[in-house]
């Protein structure tokens, strides 16, 4: 390691790559996923992604100005937060609620802690957690994928007037669905949990399921993640530990009671596990920095995700699992630190 | 944060200063951050918050007056017992009064009416102020503190009711289609709103304290 | 200890002070109680009547009773051990309109307390009202507004078994859409926990109250 002094907790840049450079490539890696999501869900997804991202950028600018600091827009971090946040929301999410989520993400998740690199929790997930608690109905209202008229009309809820309740779209969604879509108004995870119906891996992989805007393209997410990992813009160990431990936990439960618990493949492909493992758990500012800590952190998120899915009140647990992992990161760093120092230098300098 | 000395004798304060101390400079909610238990729990609506604030203010004024009147009579050794007795009396009176006025309100406030007994603002005022000052000053100070507490609770309750139900004092503000922010009427909402108000107060405070220094942002490297 | 070296007030002085304070406080409390007693009692009666009239439409007056092993008697100051409290509602003419009683069970956030109406003629539960709950707004609190859920309580079967010891069929909450029998409650989709609390509260209370009450129903008739 080059002994270079950086006055920030992390990322500890070791290879000439700047924050802007890395962040820009993360944006590049997210674009295919966003594009797939638009192809899947049409105009409403596009509007949601654009509005949420712009709202994040505007909030970032506002807090830059309020705190009297130079603009941090050029580091792309607000753009990433916006893109990630939009991809975790249902495509039918009203735009005004998306803007609320964006503002909360930047204000509560980032600006309050002092901006980029100082945040304890992943800003996008803070924003999502807030709207999950504030608008529990809207955030569990889903629309069918690959609806035939998705490029000619918006979901009725998209343009709900600010502060107003979105209209009920159950009837609209049923008539809008395509024939190849087994749309029932619930995500595969919710259907498994509450109705005991398992989606097939083929459906999950092709994205012909009901889900948040950017969580169904498992292969695409892995591909984009592999690109980032190959260019060393992302710590590959976190997604590997996260997905590995989730699969392992699922396998253990399936061996205990195969009738009740689904197979590990379903656990990996459903919900936001992929997106979360590759793009959110790996956020440099909110994950541990020690090699052992990284494994521990990833494994913890995987286990907690499965535990929440199986035993919690909600059907999806990725968001809270990552937030818990984020919150424990400093502690994980502290616990795993001495051994690493001892191994390298023998004695604490 | 520089606070005015509470010990009398250092600087005799005018009656107006006594009255205004609790409203702004030593506001129990926004500056001293005391009595958070009822503040967070009952501030789901403006009406509940106001009622709770007024009930607390009544107990504060009543107990301050009595403590101040008896301040030369009470031996130091039994003063805490005396204060608690006096405070508990006024809480019981308020408890009956609220039941007589509105049972719905009484149910909404729940155990927090009885818990006024252990509200630290009240015992704190009795110990730190009323027991050392003449009745007029003690009552003025208590009125100020009670008003400050009520304002603080109202500020929380109003925001939580507006966002959480689209209403203020039960009057609908945005029509029937309003989308309630469920989180605001749940416990986390209390923390969010309190945090936001504290942020605002500290921000205003810091701007007032340092108008000459334009930016500190470059100084920390 | 150094307390002894300091001038301490005499025990008599301390007792005198505390006694004085206690006397003043006692007078204050008693006078507050006396002056609010009637208003509080009136408030409680109005609140009770409002709640009971809501679940038993057409009722004009309410009386409080307890049902115990010794039969049914008006609720007095000290109800007998193991007795269950209930309310009998009468119409204008003084004829029995229905019975109301309270059930409570643990919901999602806190105890959910409901008041249910029992119709002795139909031997069924004919309405519910929520007494208190802290369920999630927008989800759990649908139990007092969701029309499909309230339809469960138009005629929820609560017949006693032949031996009059328990309900013929325990009242059960089914998953949304799985209701088949008249003694089953169709849960609200997404609010199963709260729905179950309502059902459990009613079942627990009815299982206890109805065996004690039904054999003595005639003592309530024309109870005016």
PDB file of N, CA and C in Angstrom, chain A residues 7 66-70 96-97 100 108 112 130 133-136 163-166, chain B residues 163 174 176-184 186 192 199 203 215 217-218 220-221:
ATOM      1  N   UNK A   7      -7.751  12.584   4.109  1.00  0.00           N
ATOM      2  CA  UNK A   7      -8.518  13.076   5.260  1.00  0.00           C
ATOM      3  C   UNK A   7      -9.991  12.700   5.138  1.00  0.00           C
ATOM      4  N   UNK A  66     -26.857  25.609   1.358  1.00  0.00           N
ATOM      5  CA  UNK A  66     -27.183  25.937   2.751  1.00  0.00           C
ATOM      6  C   UNK A  66     -25.947  25.843   3.640  1.00  0.00           C
ATOM      7  N   UNK A  67     -25.102  24.855   3.377  1.00  0.00           N
ATOM      8  CA  UNK A  67     -23.930  24.697   4.239  1.00  0.00           C
ATOM      9  C   UNK A  67     -22.756  25.518   3.747  1.00  0.00           C
ATOM     10  N   UNK A  68     -22.952  26.261   2.663  1.00  0.00           N
ATOM     11  CA  UNK A  68     -21.894  27.126   2.174  1.00  0.00           C
ATOM     12  C   UNK A  68     -20.677  26.391   1.651  1.00  0.00           C
ATOM     13  N   UNK A  69     -20.898  25.168   1.140  1.00  0.00           N
ATOM     14  CA  UNK A  69     -19.778  24.418   0.580  1.00  0.00           C
ATOM     15  C   UNK A  69     -19.841  24.433  -0.942  1.00  0.00           C
ATOM     16  N   UNK A  70     -18.725  24.190  -1.594  1.00  0.00           N
ATOM     17  CA  UNK A  70     -18.770  24.139  -3.052  1.00  0.00           C
ATOM     18  C   UNK A  70     -19.622  22.974  -3.529  1.00  0.00           C
ATOM     19  N   UNK A  96     -44.530  12.390  -6.873  1.00  0.00           N
ATOM     20  CA  UNK A  96     -44.307  13.289  -5.732  1.00  0.00           C
ATOM     21  C   UNK A  96     -43.744  12.523  -4.546  1.00  0.00           C
ATOM     22  N   UNK A  97     -44.164  11.272  -4.383  1.00  0.00           N
ATOM     23  CA  UNK A  97     -43.616  10.481  -3.285  1.00  0.00           C
ATOM     24  C   UNK A  97     -42.152  10.150  -3.568  1.00  0.00           C
ATOM     25  N   UNK A 100     -40.220  13.039  -2.471  1.00  0.00           N
ATOM     26  CA  UNK A 100     -40.082  13.029  -1.005  1.00  0.00           C
ATOM     27  C   UNK A 100     -38.970  12.057  -0.600  1.00  0.00           C
ATOM     28  N   UNK A 108     -31.579  13.339   5.101  1.00  0.00           N
ATOM     29  CA  UNK A 108     -31.427  12.525   6.308  1.00  0.00           C
ATOM     30  C   UNK A 108     -30.269  11.543   6.169  1.00  0.00           C
ATOM     31  N   UNK A 112     -27.026  15.468   6.509  1.00  0.00           N
ATOM     32  CA  UNK A 112     -27.005  15.580   7.959  1.00  0.00           C
ATOM     33  C   UNK A 112     -25.678  15.087   8.537  1.00  0.00           C
ATOM     34  N   UNK A 130     -37.789   5.558   4.569  1.00  0.00           N
ATOM     35  CA  UNK A 130     -38.717   6.599   5.004  1.00  0.00           C
ATOM     36  C   UNK A 130     -40.056   6.463   4.283  1.00  0.00           C
ATOM     37  N   UNK A 133     -42.137   3.558   5.426  1.00  0.00           N
ATOM     38  CA  UNK A 133     -42.873   3.781   6.670  1.00  0.00           C
ATOM     39  C   UNK A 133     -43.983   4.802   6.470  1.00  0.00           C
ATOM     40  N   UNK A 134     -43.747   5.780   5.587  1.00  0.00           N
ATOM     41  CA  UNK A 134     -44.730   6.855   5.442  1.00  0.00           C
ATOM     42  C   UNK A 134     -45.888   6.448   4.541  1.00  0.00           C
ATOM     43  N   UNK A 135     -45.591   5.741   3.454  1.00  0.00           N
ATOM     44  CA  UNK A 135     -46.637   5.395   2.481  1.00  0.00           C
ATOM     45  C   UNK A 135     -46.671   3.887   2.261  1.00  0.00           C
ATOM     46  N   UNK A 136     -47.068   3.130   3.298  1.00  0.00           N
ATOM     47  CA  UNK A 136     -46.968   1.660   3.192  1.00  0.00           C
ATOM     48  C   UNK A 136     -47.840   1.067   2.087  1.00  0.00           C
ATOM     49  N   UNK A 163     -49.145  15.406  -2.408  1.00  0.00           N
ATOM     50  CA  UNK A 163     -49.823  15.253  -1.117  1.00  0.00           C
ATOM     51  C   UNK A 163     -51.128  14.468  -1.201  1.00  0.00           C
ATOM     52  N   UNK A 164     -51.520  14.061  -2.412  1.00  0.00           N
ATOM     53  CA  UNK A 164     -52.811  13.373  -2.531  1.00  0.00           C
ATOM     54  C   UNK A 164     -52.614  11.859  -2.616  1.00  0.00           C
ATOM     55  N   UNK A 165     -53.690  11.132  -2.291  1.00  0.00           N
ATOM     56  CA  UNK A 165     -53.654   9.677  -2.334  1.00  0.00           C
ATOM     57  C   UNK A 165     -53.692   9.193  -3.776  1.00  0.00           C
ATOM     58  N   UNK A 166     -52.800   8.283  -4.154  1.00  0.00           N
ATOM     59  CA  UNK A 166     -52.874   7.742  -5.513  1.00  0.00           C
ATOM     60  C   UNK A 166     -54.147   6.927  -5.700  1.00  0.00           C
TER      61      UNK A 166
ATOM     62  N   UNK B 163     -48.909  16.581   8.520  1.00  0.00           N
ATOM     63  CA  UNK B 163     -48.382  15.575   7.602  1.00  0.00           C
ATOM     64  C   UNK B 163     -49.038  14.209   7.823  1.00  0.00           C
ATOM     65  N   UNK B 174     -56.355  19.659   3.347  1.00  0.00           N
ATOM     66  CA  UNK B 174     -56.066  19.372   1.941  1.00  0.00           C
ATOM     67  C   UNK B 174     -57.181  18.592   1.254  1.00  0.00           C
ATOM     68  N   UNK B 176     -60.331  15.527   1.088  1.00  0.00           N
ATOM     69  CA  UNK B 176     -60.433  14.105   1.467  1.00  0.00           C
ATOM     70  C   UNK B 176     -59.395  13.220   0.791  1.00  0.00           C
ATOM     71  N   UNK B 177     -58.754  13.703  -0.298  1.00  0.00           N
ATOM     72  CA  UNK B 177     -57.828  12.852  -1.021  1.00  0.00           C
ATOM     73  C   UNK B 177     -56.416  12.875  -0.449  1.00  0.00           C
ATOM     74  N   UNK B 178     -56.235  13.590   0.651  1.00  0.00           N
ATOM     75  CA  UNK B 178     -54.882  13.720   1.192  1.00  0.00           C
ATOM     76  C   UNK B 178     -54.295  12.354   1.523  1.00  0.00           C
ATOM     77  N   UNK B 179     -53.027  12.183   1.179  1.00  0.00           N
ATOM     78  CA  UNK B 179     -52.325  10.936   1.500  1.00  0.00           C
ATOM     79  C   UNK B 179     -51.604  11.113   2.837  1.00  0.00           C
ATOM     80  N   UNK B 180     -52.064  10.456   3.905  1.00  0.00           N
ATOM     81  CA  UNK B 180     -51.397  10.639   5.202  1.00  0.00           C
ATOM     82  C   UNK B 180     -49.990  10.033   5.182  1.00  0.00           C
ATOM     83  N   UNK B 181     -49.056  10.718   5.829  1.00  0.00           N
ATOM     84  CA  UNK B 181     -47.706  10.173   5.991  1.00  0.00           C
ATOM     85  C   UNK B 181     -47.735   9.339   7.262  1.00  0.00           C
ATOM     86  N   UNK B 182     -47.991   8.064   7.099  1.00  0.00           N
ATOM     87  CA  UNK B 182     -48.239   7.207   8.254  1.00  0.00           C
ATOM     88  C   UNK B 182     -47.129   7.323   9.297  1.00  0.00           C
ATOM     89  N   UNK B 183     -45.901   7.434   8.827  1.00  0.00           N
ATOM     90  CA  UNK B 183     -44.765   7.422   9.758  1.00  0.00           C
ATOM     91  C   UNK B 183     -44.857   8.572  10.765  1.00  0.00           C
ATOM     92  N   UNK B 184     -45.532   9.660  10.382  1.00  0.00           N
ATOM     93  CA  UNK B 184     -45.572  10.829  11.261  1.00  0.00           C
ATOM     94  C   UNK B 184     -46.393  10.591  12.524  1.00  0.00           C
ATOM     95  N   UNK B 186     -46.595   7.633  13.880  1.00  0.00           N
ATOM     96  CA  UNK B 186     -45.929   6.547  14.601  1.00  0.00           C
ATOM     97  C   UNK B 186     -44.763   7.137  15.402  1.00  0.00           C
ATOM     98  N   UNK B 192     -38.341  12.276  14.203  1.00  0.00           N
ATOM     99  CA  UNK B 192     -38.003  13.043  13.000  1.00  0.00           C
ATOM    100  C   UNK B 192     -38.342  14.524  13.199  1.00  0.00           C
ATOM    101  N   UNK B 199     -32.882  21.049  14.873  1.00  0.00           N
ATOM    102  CA  UNK B 199     -31.970  21.486  13.812  1.00  0.00           C
ATOM    103  C   UNK B 199     -32.224  22.950  13.485  1.00  0.00           C
ATOM    104  N   UNK B 203     -29.685  25.971  14.160  1.00  0.00           N
ATOM    105  CA  UNK B 203     -29.217  26.661  12.972  1.00  0.00           C
ATOM    106  C   UNK B 203     -29.434  28.163  13.125  1.00  0.00           C
ATOM    107  N   UNK B 215     -18.029  32.033   6.466  1.00  0.00           N
ATOM    108  CA  UNK B 215     -17.992  30.583   6.298  1.00  0.00           C
ATOM    109  C   UNK B 215     -16.854  30.003   7.117  1.00  0.00           C
ATOM    110  N   UNK B 217     -16.210  26.782   6.499  1.00  0.00           N
ATOM    111  CA  UNK B 217     -16.025  25.506   5.813  1.00  0.00           C
ATOM    112  C   UNK B 217     -14.570  25.278   5.404  1.00  0.00           C
ATOM    113  N   UNK B 218     -13.819  26.340   5.171  1.00  0.00           N
ATOM    114  CA  UNK B 218     -12.447  26.135   4.723  1.00  0.00           C
ATOM    115  C   UNK B 218     -11.488  25.991   5.889  1.00  0.00           C
ATOM    116  N   UNK B 220     -11.508  23.845   8.413  1.00  0.00           N
ATOM    117  CA  UNK B 220     -11.312  22.591   9.133  1.00  0.00           C
ATOM    118  C   UNK B 220     -10.256  21.682   8.530  1.00  0.00           C
ATOM    119  N   UNK B 221      -9.716  22.019   7.387  1.00  0.00           N
ATOM    120  CA  UNK B 221      -8.701  21.136   6.793  1.00  0.00           C
ATOM    121  C   UNK B 221      -7.356  21.332   7.502  1.00  0.00           C
TER     122      UNK B 221
END
